[in-house]
PDB file of C-alpha atoms in Angstrom:
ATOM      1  CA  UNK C1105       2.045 -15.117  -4.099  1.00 85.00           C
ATOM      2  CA  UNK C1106       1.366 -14.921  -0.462  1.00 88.00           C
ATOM      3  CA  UNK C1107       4.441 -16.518   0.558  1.00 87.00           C
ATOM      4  CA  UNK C1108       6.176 -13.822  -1.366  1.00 87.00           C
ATOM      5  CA  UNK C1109       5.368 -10.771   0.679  1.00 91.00           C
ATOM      6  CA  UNK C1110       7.464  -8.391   1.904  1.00 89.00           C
ATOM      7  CA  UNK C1111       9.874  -9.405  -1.169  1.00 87.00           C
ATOM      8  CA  UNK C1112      10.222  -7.750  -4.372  1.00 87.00           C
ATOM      9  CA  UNK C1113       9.545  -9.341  -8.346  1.00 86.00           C
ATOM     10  CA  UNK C1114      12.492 -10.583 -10.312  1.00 82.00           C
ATOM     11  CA  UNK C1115      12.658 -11.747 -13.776  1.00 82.00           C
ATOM     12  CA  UNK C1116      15.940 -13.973 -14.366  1.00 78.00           C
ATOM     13  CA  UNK C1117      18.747 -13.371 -12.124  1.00 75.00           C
ATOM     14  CA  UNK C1118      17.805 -10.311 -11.136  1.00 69.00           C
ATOM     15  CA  UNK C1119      18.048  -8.762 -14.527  1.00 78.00           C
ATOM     16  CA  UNK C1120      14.662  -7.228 -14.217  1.00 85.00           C
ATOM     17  CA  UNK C1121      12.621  -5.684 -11.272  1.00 84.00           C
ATOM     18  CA  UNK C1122       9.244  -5.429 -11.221  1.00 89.00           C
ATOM     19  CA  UNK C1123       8.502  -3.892  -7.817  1.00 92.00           C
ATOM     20  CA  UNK C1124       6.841  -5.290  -4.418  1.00 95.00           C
ATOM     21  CA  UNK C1125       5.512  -8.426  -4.442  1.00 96.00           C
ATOM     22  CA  UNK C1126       2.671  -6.791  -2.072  1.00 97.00           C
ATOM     23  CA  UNK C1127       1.425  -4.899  -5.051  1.00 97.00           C
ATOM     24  CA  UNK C1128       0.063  -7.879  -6.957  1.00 96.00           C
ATOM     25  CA  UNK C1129      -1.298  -9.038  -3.713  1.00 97.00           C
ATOM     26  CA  UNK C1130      -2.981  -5.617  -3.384  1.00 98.00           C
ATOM     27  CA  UNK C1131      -4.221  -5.707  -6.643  1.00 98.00           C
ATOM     28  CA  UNK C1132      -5.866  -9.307  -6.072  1.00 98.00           C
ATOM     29  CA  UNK C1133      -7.163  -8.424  -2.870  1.00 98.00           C
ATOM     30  CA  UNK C1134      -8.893  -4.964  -4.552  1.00 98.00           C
ATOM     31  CA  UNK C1135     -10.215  -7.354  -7.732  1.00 97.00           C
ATOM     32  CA  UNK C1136     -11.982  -9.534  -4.656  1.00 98.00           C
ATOM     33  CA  UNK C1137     -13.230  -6.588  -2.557  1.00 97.00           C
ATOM     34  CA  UNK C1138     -11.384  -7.643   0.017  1.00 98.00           C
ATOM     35  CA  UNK C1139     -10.693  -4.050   1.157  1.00 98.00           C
ATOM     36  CA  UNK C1140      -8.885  -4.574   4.442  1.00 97.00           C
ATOM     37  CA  UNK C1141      -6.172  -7.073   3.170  1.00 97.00           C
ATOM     38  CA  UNK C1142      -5.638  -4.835  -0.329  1.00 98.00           C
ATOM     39  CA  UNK C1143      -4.772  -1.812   1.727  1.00 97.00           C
ATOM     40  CA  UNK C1144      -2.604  -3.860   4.037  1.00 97.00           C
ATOM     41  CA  UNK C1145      -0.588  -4.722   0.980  1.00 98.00           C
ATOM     42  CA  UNK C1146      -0.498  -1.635  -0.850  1.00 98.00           C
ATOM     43  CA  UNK C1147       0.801   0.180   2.385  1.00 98.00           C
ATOM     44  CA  UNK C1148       3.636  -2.882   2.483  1.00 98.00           C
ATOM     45  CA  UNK C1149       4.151  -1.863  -1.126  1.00 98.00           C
ATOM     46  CA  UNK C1150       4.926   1.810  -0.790  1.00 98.00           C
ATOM     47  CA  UNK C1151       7.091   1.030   1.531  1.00 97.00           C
ATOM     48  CA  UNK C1152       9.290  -1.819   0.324  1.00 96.00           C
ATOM     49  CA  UNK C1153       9.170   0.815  -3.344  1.00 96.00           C
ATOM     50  CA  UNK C1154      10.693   3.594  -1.285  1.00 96.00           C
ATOM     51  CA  UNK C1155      12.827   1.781   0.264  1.00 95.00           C
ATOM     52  CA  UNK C1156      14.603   0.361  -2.295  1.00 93.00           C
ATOM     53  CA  UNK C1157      14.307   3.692  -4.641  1.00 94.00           C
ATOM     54  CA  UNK C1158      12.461   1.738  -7.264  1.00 94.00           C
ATOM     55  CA  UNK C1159       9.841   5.175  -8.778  1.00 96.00           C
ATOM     56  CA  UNK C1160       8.738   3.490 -11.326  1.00 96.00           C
ATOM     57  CA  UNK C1161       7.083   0.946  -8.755  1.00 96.00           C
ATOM     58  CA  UNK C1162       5.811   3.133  -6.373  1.00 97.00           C
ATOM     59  CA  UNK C1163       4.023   5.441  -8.403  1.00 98.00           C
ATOM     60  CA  UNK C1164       2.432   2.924  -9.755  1.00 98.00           C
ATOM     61  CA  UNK C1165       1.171   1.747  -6.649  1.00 98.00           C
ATOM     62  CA  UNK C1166       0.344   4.693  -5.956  1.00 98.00           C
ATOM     63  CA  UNK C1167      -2.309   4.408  -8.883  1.00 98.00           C
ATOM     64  CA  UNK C1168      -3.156   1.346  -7.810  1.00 98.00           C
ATOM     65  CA  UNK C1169      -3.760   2.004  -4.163  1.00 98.00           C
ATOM     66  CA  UNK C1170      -5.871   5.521  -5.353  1.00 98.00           C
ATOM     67  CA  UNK C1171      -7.781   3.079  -7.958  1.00 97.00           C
ATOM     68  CA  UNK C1172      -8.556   0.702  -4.646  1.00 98.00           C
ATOM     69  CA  UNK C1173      -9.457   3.659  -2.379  1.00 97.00           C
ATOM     70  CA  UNK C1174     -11.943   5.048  -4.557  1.00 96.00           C
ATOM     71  CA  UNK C1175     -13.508   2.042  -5.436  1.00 96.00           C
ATOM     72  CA  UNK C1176     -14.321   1.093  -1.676  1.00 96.00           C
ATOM     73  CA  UNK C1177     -15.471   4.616  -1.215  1.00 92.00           C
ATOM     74  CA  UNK C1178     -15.417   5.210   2.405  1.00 94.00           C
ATOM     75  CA  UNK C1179     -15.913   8.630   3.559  1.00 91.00           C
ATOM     76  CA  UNK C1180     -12.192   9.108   4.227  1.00 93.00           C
ATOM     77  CA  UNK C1181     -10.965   7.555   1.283  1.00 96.00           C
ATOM     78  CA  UNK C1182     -10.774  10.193  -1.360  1.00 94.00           C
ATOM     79  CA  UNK C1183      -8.634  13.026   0.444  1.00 96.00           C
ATOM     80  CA  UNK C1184      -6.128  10.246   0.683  1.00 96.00           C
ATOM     81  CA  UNK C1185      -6.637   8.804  -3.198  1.00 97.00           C
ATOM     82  CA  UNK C1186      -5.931  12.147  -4.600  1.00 96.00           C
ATOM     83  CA  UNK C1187      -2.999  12.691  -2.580  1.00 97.00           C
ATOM     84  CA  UNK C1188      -1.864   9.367  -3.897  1.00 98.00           C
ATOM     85  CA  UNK C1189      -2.868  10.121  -7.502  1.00 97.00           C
ATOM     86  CA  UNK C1190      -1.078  13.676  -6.787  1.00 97.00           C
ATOM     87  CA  UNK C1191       2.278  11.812  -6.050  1.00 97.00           C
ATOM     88  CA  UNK C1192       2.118   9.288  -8.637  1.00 98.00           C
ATOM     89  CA  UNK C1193       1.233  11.917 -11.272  1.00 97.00           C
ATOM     90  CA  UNK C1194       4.285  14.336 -10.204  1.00 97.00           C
ATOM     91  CA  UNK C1195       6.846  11.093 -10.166  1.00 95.00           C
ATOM     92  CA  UNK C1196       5.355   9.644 -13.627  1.00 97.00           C
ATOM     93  CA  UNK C1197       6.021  13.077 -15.101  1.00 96.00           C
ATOM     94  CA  UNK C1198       9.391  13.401 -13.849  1.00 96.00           C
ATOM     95  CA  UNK C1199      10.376  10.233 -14.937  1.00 96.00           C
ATOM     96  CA  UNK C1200       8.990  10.478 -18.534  1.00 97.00           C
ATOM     97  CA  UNK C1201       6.042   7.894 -17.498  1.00 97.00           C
ATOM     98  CA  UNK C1202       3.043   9.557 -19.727  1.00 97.00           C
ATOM     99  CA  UNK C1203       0.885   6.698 -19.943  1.00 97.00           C
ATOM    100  CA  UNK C1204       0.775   6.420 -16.115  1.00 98.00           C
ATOM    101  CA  UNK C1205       0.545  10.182 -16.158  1.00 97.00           C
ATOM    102  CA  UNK C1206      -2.789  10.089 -18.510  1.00 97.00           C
ATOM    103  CA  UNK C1207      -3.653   7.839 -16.151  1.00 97.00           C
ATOM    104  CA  UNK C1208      -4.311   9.618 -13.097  1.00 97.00           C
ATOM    105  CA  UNK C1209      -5.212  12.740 -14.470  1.00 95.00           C
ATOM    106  CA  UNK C1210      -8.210  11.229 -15.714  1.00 96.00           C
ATOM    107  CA  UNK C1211      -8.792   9.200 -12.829  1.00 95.00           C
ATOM    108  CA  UNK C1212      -8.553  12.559 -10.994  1.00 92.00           C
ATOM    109  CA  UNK C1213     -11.182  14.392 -13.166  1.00 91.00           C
ATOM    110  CA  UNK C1214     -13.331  11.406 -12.566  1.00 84.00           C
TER     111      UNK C1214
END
């Protein structure tokens, strides 16, 4: 996938959208413990998400950039994993994304 970053996932011709390609890579790079490169990504994937108004996408990056945060557990890292879990929560609500929603409250209460 790394020759893929800074691009976003599409299924067909374009018929489906599937966010940042820099999530996945994030995702990887969390799954390895490879904490520097997975936050690298995840910041590449909020951005590209906002960018091209895909919601859906960034919050749940978002999630997955809390999820990464709080699993390297540096001291500064949880201020800035509940703000994260804070903004995904509020966009999966407003977009009818309960699942998501479920998700990071009880990654929150955790």
């Amino acid at each position: 996938l790394q020759p893929f970053a800074g691009q976003n996932t599409v299924a067909g011709f374009a018929t489906a959208s599937f966010g940042a390609v820099d999530r996945f890579l994030g995702l990887l790079a969390a799954t390895l413990a490879r904490w520097q490169e997975a936050e690298g990504h995840f910041a590449a994937a909020l951005a590209m998400n906002t960018r091209v108004g895909a919601r859906p996408w960034l919050a749940h990056t978002q999630h997955d950039y809390a999820a990464m945060l709080l699993a390297r557990g540096h001291s500064t890292d949880q201020p800035r994993a509940r703000a994260l879990l804070d903004a995904a929560a509020l966009t999966a609500a407003a977009l009818g994304m309960q699942a998501l929603a479920d998700k990071c409250a009880v990654m929150r209460a955790a």
